[in-house]
XYZ file of C-alpha atoms in Angstrom:
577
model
C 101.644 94.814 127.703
C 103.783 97.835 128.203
C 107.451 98.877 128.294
C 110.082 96.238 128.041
C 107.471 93.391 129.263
C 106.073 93.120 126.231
C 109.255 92.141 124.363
C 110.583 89.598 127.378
C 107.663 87.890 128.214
C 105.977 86.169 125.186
C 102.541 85.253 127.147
C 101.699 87.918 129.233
C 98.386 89.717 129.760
C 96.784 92.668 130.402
C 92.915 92.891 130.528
C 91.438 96.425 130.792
C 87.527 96.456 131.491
C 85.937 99.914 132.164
C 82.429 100.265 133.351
C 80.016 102.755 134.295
C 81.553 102.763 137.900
C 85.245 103.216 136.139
C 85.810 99.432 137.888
C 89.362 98.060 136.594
C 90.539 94.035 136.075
C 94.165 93.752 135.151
C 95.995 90.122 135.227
C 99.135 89.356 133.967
C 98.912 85.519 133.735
C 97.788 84.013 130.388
C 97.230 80.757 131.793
C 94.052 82.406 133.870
C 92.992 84.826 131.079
C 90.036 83.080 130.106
C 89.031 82.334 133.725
C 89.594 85.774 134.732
C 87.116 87.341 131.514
C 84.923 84.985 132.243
C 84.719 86.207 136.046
C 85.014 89.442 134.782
C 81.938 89.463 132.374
C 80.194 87.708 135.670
C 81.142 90.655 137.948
C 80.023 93.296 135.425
C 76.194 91.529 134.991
C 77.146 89.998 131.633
C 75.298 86.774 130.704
C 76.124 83.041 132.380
C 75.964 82.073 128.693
C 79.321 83.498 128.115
C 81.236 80.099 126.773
C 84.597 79.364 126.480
C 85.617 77.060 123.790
C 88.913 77.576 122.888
C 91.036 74.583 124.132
C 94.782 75.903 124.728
C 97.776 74.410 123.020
C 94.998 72.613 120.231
C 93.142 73.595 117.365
C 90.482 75.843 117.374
C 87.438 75.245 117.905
C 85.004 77.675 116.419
C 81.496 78.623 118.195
C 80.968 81.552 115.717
C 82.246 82.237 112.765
C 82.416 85.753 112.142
C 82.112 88.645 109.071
C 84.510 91.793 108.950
C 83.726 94.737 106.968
C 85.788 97.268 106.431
C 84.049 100.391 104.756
C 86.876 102.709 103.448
C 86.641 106.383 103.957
C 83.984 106.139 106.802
C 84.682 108.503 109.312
C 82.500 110.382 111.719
C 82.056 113.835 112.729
C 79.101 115.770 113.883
C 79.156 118.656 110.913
C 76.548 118.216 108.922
C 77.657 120.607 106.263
C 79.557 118.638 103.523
C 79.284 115.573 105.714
C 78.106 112.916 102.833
C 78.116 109.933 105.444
C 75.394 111.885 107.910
C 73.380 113.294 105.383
C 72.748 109.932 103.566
C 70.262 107.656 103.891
C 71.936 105.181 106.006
C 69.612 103.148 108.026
C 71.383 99.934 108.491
C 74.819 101.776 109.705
C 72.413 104.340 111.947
C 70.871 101.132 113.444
C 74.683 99.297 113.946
C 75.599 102.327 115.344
C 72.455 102.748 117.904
C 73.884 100.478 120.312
C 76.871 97.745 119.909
C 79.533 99.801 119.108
C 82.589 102.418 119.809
C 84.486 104.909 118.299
C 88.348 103.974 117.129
C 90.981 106.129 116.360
C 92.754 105.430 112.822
C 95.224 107.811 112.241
C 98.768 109.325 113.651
C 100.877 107.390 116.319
C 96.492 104.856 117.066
C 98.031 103.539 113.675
C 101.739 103.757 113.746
C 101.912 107.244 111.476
C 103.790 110.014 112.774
C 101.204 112.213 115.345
C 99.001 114.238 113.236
C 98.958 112.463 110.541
C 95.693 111.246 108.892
C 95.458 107.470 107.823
C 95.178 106.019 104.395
C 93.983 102.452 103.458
C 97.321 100.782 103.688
C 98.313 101.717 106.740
C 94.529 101.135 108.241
C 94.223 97.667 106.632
C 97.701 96.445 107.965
C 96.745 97.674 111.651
C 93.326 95.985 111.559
C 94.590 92.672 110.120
C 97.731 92.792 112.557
C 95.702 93.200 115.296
C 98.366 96.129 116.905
C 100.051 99.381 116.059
C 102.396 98.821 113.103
C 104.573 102.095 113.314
C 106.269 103.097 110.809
C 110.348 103.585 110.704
C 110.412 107.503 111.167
C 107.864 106.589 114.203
C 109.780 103.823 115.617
C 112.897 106.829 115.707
C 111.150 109.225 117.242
C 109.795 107.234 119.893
C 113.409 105.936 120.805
C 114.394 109.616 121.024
C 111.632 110.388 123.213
C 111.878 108.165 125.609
C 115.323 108.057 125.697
C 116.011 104.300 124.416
C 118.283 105.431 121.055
C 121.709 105.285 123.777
C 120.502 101.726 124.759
C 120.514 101.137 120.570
C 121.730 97.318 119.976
C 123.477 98.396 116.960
C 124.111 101.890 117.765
C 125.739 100.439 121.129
C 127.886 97.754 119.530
C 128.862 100.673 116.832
C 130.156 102.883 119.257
C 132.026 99.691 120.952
C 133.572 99.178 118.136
C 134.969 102.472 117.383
C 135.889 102.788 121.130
C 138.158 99.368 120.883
C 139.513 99.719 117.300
C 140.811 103.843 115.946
C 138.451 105.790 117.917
C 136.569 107.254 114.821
C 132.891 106.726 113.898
C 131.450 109.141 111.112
C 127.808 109.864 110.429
C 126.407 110.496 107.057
C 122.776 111.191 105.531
C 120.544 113.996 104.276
C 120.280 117.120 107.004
C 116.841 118.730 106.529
C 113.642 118.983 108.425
C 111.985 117.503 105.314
C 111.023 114.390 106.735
C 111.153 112.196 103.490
C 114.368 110.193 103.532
C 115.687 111.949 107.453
C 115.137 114.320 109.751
C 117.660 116.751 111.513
C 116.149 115.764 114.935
C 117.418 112.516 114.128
C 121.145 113.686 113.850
C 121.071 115.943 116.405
C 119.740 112.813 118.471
C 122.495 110.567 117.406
C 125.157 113.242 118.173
C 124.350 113.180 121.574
C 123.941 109.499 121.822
C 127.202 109.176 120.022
C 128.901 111.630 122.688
C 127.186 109.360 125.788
C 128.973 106.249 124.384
C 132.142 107.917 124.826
C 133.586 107.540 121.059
C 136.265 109.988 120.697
C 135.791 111.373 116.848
C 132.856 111.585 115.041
C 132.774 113.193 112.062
C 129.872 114.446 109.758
C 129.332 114.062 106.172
C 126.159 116.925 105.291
C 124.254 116.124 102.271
C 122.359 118.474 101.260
C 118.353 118.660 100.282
C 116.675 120.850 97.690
C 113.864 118.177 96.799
C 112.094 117.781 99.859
C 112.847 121.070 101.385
C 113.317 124.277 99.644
C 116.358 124.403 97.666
C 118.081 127.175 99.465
C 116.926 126.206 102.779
C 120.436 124.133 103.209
C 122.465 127.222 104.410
C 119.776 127.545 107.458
C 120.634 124.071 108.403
C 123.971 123.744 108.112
C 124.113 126.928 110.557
C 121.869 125.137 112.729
C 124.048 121.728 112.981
C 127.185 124.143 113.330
C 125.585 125.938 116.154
C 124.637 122.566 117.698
C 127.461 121.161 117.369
C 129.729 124.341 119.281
C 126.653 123.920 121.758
C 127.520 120.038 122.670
C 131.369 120.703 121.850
C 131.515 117.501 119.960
C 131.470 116.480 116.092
C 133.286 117.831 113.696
C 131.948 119.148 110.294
C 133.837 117.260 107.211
C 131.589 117.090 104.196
C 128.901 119.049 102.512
C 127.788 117.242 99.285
C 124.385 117.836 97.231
C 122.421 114.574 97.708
C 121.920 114.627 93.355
C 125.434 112.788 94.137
C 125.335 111.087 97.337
C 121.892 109.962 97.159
C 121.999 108.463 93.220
C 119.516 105.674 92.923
C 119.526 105.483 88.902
C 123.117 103.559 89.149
C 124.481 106.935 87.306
C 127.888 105.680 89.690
C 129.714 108.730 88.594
C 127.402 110.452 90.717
C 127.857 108.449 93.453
C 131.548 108.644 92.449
C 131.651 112.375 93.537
C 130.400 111.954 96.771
C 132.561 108.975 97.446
C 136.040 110.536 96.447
C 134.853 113.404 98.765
C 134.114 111.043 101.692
C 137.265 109.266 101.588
C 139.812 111.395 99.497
C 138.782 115.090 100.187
C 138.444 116.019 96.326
C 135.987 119.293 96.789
C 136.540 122.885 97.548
C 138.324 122.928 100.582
C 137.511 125.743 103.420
C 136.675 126.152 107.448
C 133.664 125.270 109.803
C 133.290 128.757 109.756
C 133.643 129.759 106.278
C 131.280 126.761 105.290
C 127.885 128.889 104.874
C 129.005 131.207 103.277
C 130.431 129.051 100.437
C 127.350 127.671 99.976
C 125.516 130.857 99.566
C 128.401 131.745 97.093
C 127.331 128.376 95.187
C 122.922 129.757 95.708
C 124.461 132.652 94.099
C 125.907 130.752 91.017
C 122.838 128.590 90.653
C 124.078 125.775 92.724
C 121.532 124.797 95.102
C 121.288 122.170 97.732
C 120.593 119.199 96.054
C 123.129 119.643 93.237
C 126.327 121.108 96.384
C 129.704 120.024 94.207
C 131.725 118.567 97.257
C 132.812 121.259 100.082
C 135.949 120.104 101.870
C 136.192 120.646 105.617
C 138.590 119.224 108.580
C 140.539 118.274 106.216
C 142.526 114.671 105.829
C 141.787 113.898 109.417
C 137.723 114.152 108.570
C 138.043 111.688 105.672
C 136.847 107.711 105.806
C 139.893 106.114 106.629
C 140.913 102.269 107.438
C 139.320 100.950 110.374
C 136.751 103.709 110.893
C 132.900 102.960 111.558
C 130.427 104.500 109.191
C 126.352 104.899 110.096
C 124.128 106.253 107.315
C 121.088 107.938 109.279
C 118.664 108.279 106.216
C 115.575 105.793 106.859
C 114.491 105.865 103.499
C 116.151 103.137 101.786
C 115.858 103.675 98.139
C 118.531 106.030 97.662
C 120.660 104.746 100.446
C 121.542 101.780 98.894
C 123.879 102.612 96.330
C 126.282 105.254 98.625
C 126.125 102.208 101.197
C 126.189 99.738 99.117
C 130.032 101.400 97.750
C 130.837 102.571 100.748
C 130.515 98.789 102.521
C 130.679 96.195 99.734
C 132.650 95.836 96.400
C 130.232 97.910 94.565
C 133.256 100.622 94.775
C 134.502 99.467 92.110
C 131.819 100.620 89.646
C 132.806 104.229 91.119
C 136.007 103.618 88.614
C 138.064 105.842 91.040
C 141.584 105.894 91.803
C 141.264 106.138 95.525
C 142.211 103.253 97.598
C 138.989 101.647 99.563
C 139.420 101.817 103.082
C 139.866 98.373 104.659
C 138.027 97.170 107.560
C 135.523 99.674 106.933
C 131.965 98.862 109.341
C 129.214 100.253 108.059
C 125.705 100.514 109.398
C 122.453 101.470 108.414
C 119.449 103.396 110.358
C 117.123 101.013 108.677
C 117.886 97.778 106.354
C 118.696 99.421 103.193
C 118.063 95.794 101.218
C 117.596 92.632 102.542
C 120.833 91.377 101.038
C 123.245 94.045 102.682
C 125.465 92.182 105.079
C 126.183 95.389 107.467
C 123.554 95.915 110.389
C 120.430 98.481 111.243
C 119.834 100.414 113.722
C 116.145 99.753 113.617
C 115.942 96.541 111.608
C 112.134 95.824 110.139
C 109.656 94.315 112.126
C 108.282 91.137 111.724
C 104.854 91.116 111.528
C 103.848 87.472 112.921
C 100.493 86.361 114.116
C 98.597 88.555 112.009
C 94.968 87.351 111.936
C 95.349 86.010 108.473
C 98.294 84.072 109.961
C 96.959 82.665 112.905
C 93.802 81.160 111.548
C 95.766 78.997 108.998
C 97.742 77.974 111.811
C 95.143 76.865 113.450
C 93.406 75.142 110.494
C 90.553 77.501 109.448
C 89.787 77.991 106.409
C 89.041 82.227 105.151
C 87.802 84.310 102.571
C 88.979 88.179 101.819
C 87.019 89.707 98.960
C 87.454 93.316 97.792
C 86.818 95.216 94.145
C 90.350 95.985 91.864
C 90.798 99.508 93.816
C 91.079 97.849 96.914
C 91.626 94.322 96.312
C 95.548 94.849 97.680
C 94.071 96.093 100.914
C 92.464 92.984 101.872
C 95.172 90.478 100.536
C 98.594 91.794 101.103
C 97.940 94.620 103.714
C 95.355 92.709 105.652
C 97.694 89.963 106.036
C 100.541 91.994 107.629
C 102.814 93.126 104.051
C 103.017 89.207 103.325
C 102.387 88.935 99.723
C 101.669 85.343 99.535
C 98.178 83.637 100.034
C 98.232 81.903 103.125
C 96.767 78.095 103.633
C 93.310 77.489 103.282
C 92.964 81.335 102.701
C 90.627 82.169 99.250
C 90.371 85.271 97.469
C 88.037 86.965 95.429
C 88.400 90.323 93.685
C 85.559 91.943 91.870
C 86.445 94.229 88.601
C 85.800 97.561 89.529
C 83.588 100.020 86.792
C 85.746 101.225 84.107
C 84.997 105.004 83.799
C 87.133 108.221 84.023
C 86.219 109.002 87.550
C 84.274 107.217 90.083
C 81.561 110.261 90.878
C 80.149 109.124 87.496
C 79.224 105.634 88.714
C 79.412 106.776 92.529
C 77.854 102.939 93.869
C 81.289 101.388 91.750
C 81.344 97.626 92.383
C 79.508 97.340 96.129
C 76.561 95.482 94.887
C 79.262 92.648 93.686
C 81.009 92.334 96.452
C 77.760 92.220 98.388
C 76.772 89.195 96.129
C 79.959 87.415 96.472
C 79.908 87.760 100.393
C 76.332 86.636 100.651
C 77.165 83.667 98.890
C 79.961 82.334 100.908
C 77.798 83.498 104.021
C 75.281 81.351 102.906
C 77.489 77.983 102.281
C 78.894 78.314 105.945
C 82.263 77.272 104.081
C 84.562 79.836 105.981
C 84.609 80.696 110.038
C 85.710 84.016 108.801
C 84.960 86.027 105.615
C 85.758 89.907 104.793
C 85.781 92.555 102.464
C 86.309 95.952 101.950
C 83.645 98.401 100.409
C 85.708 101.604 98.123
C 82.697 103.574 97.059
C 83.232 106.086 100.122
C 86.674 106.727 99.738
C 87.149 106.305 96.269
C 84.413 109.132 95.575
C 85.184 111.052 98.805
C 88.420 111.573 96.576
C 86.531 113.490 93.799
C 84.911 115.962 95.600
C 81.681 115.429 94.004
C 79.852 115.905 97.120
C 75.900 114.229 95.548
C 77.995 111.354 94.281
C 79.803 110.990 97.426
C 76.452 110.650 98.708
C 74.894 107.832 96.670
C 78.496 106.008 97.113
C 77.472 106.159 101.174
C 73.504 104.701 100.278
C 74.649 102.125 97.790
C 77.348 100.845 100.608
C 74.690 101.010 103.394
C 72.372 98.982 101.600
C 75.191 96.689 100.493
C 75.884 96.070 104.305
C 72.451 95.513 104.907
C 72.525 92.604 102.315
C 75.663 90.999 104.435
C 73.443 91.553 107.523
C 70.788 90.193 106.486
C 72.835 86.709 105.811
C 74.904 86.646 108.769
C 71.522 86.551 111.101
C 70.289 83.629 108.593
C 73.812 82.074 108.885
C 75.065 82.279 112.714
C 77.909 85.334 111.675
C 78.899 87.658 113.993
C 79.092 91.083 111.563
C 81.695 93.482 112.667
C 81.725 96.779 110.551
C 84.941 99.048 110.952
C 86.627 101.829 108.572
C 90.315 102.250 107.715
C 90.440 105.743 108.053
C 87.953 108.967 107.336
C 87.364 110.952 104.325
C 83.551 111.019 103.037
C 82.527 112.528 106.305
C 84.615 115.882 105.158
C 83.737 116.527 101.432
C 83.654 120.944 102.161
C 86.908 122.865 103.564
C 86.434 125.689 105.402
C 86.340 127.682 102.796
C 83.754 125.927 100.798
C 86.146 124.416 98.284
C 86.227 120.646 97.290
C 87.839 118.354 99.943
C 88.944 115.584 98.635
C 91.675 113.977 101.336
C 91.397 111.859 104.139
C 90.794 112.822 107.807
C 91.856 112.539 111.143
C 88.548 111.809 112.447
C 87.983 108.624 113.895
C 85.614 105.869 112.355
C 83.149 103.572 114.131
C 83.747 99.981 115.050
C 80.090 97.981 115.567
C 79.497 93.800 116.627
C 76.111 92.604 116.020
C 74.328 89.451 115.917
C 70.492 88.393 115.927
C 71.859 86.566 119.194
C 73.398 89.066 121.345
C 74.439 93.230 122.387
C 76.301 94.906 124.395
C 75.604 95.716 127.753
C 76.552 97.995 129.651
C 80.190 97.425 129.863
C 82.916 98.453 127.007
C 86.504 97.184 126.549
C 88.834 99.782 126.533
C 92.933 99.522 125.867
C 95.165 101.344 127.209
C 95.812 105.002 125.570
C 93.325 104.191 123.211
C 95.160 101.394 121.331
C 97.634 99.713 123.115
C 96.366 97.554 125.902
C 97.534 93.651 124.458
C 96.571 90.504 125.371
C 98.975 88.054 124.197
C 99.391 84.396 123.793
C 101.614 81.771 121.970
C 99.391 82.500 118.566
C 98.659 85.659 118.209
C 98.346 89.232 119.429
C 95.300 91.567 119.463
C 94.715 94.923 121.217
C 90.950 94.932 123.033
C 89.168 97.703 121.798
C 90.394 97.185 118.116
C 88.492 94.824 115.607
C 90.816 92.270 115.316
C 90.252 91.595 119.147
C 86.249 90.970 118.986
C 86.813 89.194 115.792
C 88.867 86.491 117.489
C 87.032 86.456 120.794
C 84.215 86.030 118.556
C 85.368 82.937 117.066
C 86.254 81.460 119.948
C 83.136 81.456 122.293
C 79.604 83.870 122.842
C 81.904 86.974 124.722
C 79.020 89.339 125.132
C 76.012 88.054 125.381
C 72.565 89.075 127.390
């Protein structure tokens, strides 16, 4: 689904098919989905055999269960040089890849990472098992900035309310730097002008400064680039300019905190002007006082302090070291500051993100629940599973594969296989992929589980050394480990779906001809095979790659990503000739 849809309507649909003649089916109606795929499949020449056996609003009914692997590091790209995935003797991924399958992207805003940004196994694991984009909270900002939604904030809205009906004063306080770690200046500037839509009267900002994450001069550039802004939208005022060493303590050193916190609401600091302000703190660069470690800088005086009544939002993401400035600034944790000042009453404080679960003030962007992941939904519907992995990766297929949910869901076993003990992984490049090949073939074999998976680390895990020959043999000794789990899902009535999390072994040389050892961007391939049926000649496509949904009261999966097959899979023949 797209746009607000998605969020209002918990069942509906859309179905994108593209074929060779670019023909289009979109329905909106869950309660015909099945009758319209099945029409669909007709229309594009697929087989009468295609079987529905899923009966709605009961337990599932499984006509084939179905094996997921997930190779890590797998990535494709058509340079040879360096490329340890093309150059290896691969036969059984060649052959997967001859026919029945697709290309996927796995990194940036495909995966829910900032755009650009290359995927890791977390983050690749989480979006497979979930079955959709899970973006991340810097993402989730950005997108309400660009398209406009951060004015139409719940919180953000009800803040500014709030402020409008009570004093007329909201302040804003967090880390100003393009650093991207804990916040991001975009993100204030954002706010500012949502702040000034609202209509509160005052708003007041309290600068803390970087030097970690950015260089630890750079401040002075950005406070003259939030003064500038802030003459441009004549609105804000300036009030504090603290070095986040204090405001952004995490080590309960509360004296820290206790600096930024008498500055905030009593004005203890070097007092000056708006326009003084930058050149104070290149006084302080001068005297070996850089960003991070800014003593308090004083400006606006009284009126730009915390008071009674006033409404307080933290824009920092991060939580870690949000939660002990918040946690003073909104609960009775003030007290451990051991200052003088009186606390201001009625205080409301709000968070950009949930700074700890426990924290009684509100989020902007509260955390997303991930329900229905696929781990989820087949307990719920009484099937039994089976996730196996080696140590390096054995998190991947238990907690991230089941949507950040650290406990073992019903009916749901778990097998981890040691991985080698040696220094590096190049020295043993094949690492544990023969025993997780064992371990897979044997629950293959006793038909216990509808749906088994693992995850094979050899590519990834010696893509990171750079030893481009060992890379190599990791590729072979996970091809022929595939094969093995082939071999037993033809015996055994599997479907075998073979995906990657993200890219790396495909990209061992940099330009220059110096090691590579990090992931890629590139994307990785997704195949479905079975001694029973191929692909034709239509594909399923979602929309912009990864975000076409179909929906229903259990679960949600994106067509085109392998969580979608793997259900459709399980529930009837969807492709067959």
């Amino acid at each position: 689904m797209v746009g607000s849809d998605y969020h209002r309507h918990d069942c509906s649909t859309i179905v994108v098919f593209e074929t060779d003649h670019r023909t289009k089916f979109m329905l909106w109606r869950p309660q015909t989905a099945l009758l319209f795929l099945r029409q669909a499949c007709r229309a594009q020449h697929f087989s009468a055999q295609y079987q529905v056996r899923r009966q709605w609003g009961g337990m599932a009914k499984v006509a084939n269960r179905v094996c997921l692997i997930v190779i890590d590091g797998w990535g494709l790209s058509d340079e040879s040089n360096g490329n340890a995935i093309k150059n290896a003797n691969t036969p059984v991924m060649d052959g997967l890849c001859s026919g029945n399958w697709t290309q996927i992207e796995a990194h940036g805003l495909h995966v829910g990472l900032p755009e650009g940004l290359m995927g890791n196994s977390e983050v690749g694991h989480l979006n497979i098992g979930s079955g959709r984009p899970i973006y991340q909270d810097i993402v989730r900002i950005n997108l309400s900035i660009k398209d406009n939604t951060l004015v139409k904030n719940e919180a953000l809205v009800a803040s500014c309310n709030r402020a409008k009906s009570g004093n007329g004063r909201l302040h804003l306080a967090g880390l100003v730097s393009d650093g991207g770690v804990h916040s991001h200046i975009d993100h204030l500037f954002a706010l500012i002008k949502a702040i000034k839509q609202l209509g509160v009267p005052e708003l007041y900002l309290h600068f803390y400064g970087d030097g970690r994450d950015t260089s630890p001069t750079s401040g002075v550039g950005f406070l003259e680039k939030t003064i500038a802004f802030i003459k441009e939208q004549n609105y804000c005022q300036l009030a504090t300019i603290v070095g986040r060493y204090y405001a952004m303590d995490r080590d309960k050193r509360w004296e820290r905190i206790c600096v930024a916190y008498e500055a905030m609401i009593g004005g203890k600091g070097e007092a000056t002007t708006v326009e003084e302000a930058p050149a104070v703190v290149k006084k302080r660069y001068a005297a070996q006082e850089t960003d991070e470690f800014l003593k308090p800088i004083i400006i606006n005086g009284d009126k730009a302090r915390v008071k009674d009544g006033d409404t307080l939002i933290f824009f920092d993401y991060r939580a870690d070291r949000m939660r002990e400035i918040s946690e003073v600034m909104g609960m009775e944790r003030y007290k451990d500051c051991k200052s003088s000042l009186p606390h201001p009453k009625n205080l409301h404080v709000v968070g950009m993100t949930q700074y700890k679960a426990e924290f009684p003030f509100p989020a902007l962007f509260p955390p997303l629940s991930n329900k229905n992941v696929l781990a989820e939904w087949l307990a719920s519907q009484g099937l039994t599973q089976f996730h196996c992995a080696e140590t390096e990766k054995y998190a991947h297929v238990t907690f991230f594969f089941n949507g950040g949910v650290e406990k073992q869901f019903e009916n749901e076993e778990r097998c981890m296989v040691p991985s080698p003990k040696v220094a590096t992984y190049d020295l043993l490049p094949e690492m544990s992929s023969a025993g997780v090949a064992d371990k897979m073939v044997e629950q293959i074999k006793s038909k216990k589980h509808p749906f088994v998976m693992c995850n094979f680390a050899p590519p990834d895990m010696v893509g990171h050394t750079g030893v481009y020959e060992a890379a190599v043999k990791a590729c072979e000794a996970t091809d022929k480990a595939i094969g093995r789990i082939f071999e037993a899902c033809k015996e055994n009535g599997y479907v075998l779906m073979v995906t990657a999390d993200h890219g790396n072994a495909e990209k061992m040389k940099a330009p220059d001809g110096s090691k590579h050892t990090a992931h890629t961007c590139n994307r990785v391939p997704f195949t479905c095979s079975s001694k029973d049926f191929k692909f034709k000649k239509a594909r399923i496509l979602c929309l912009q790659e990864t975000k076409s949904i179909f929906r229903t009261n259990f679960f949600v999966f994106f067509f085109s990503l392998p969580t979608a097959l793997l259900l459709s899979a399980m529930w009837h023949r969807p492709f067959l000739l």
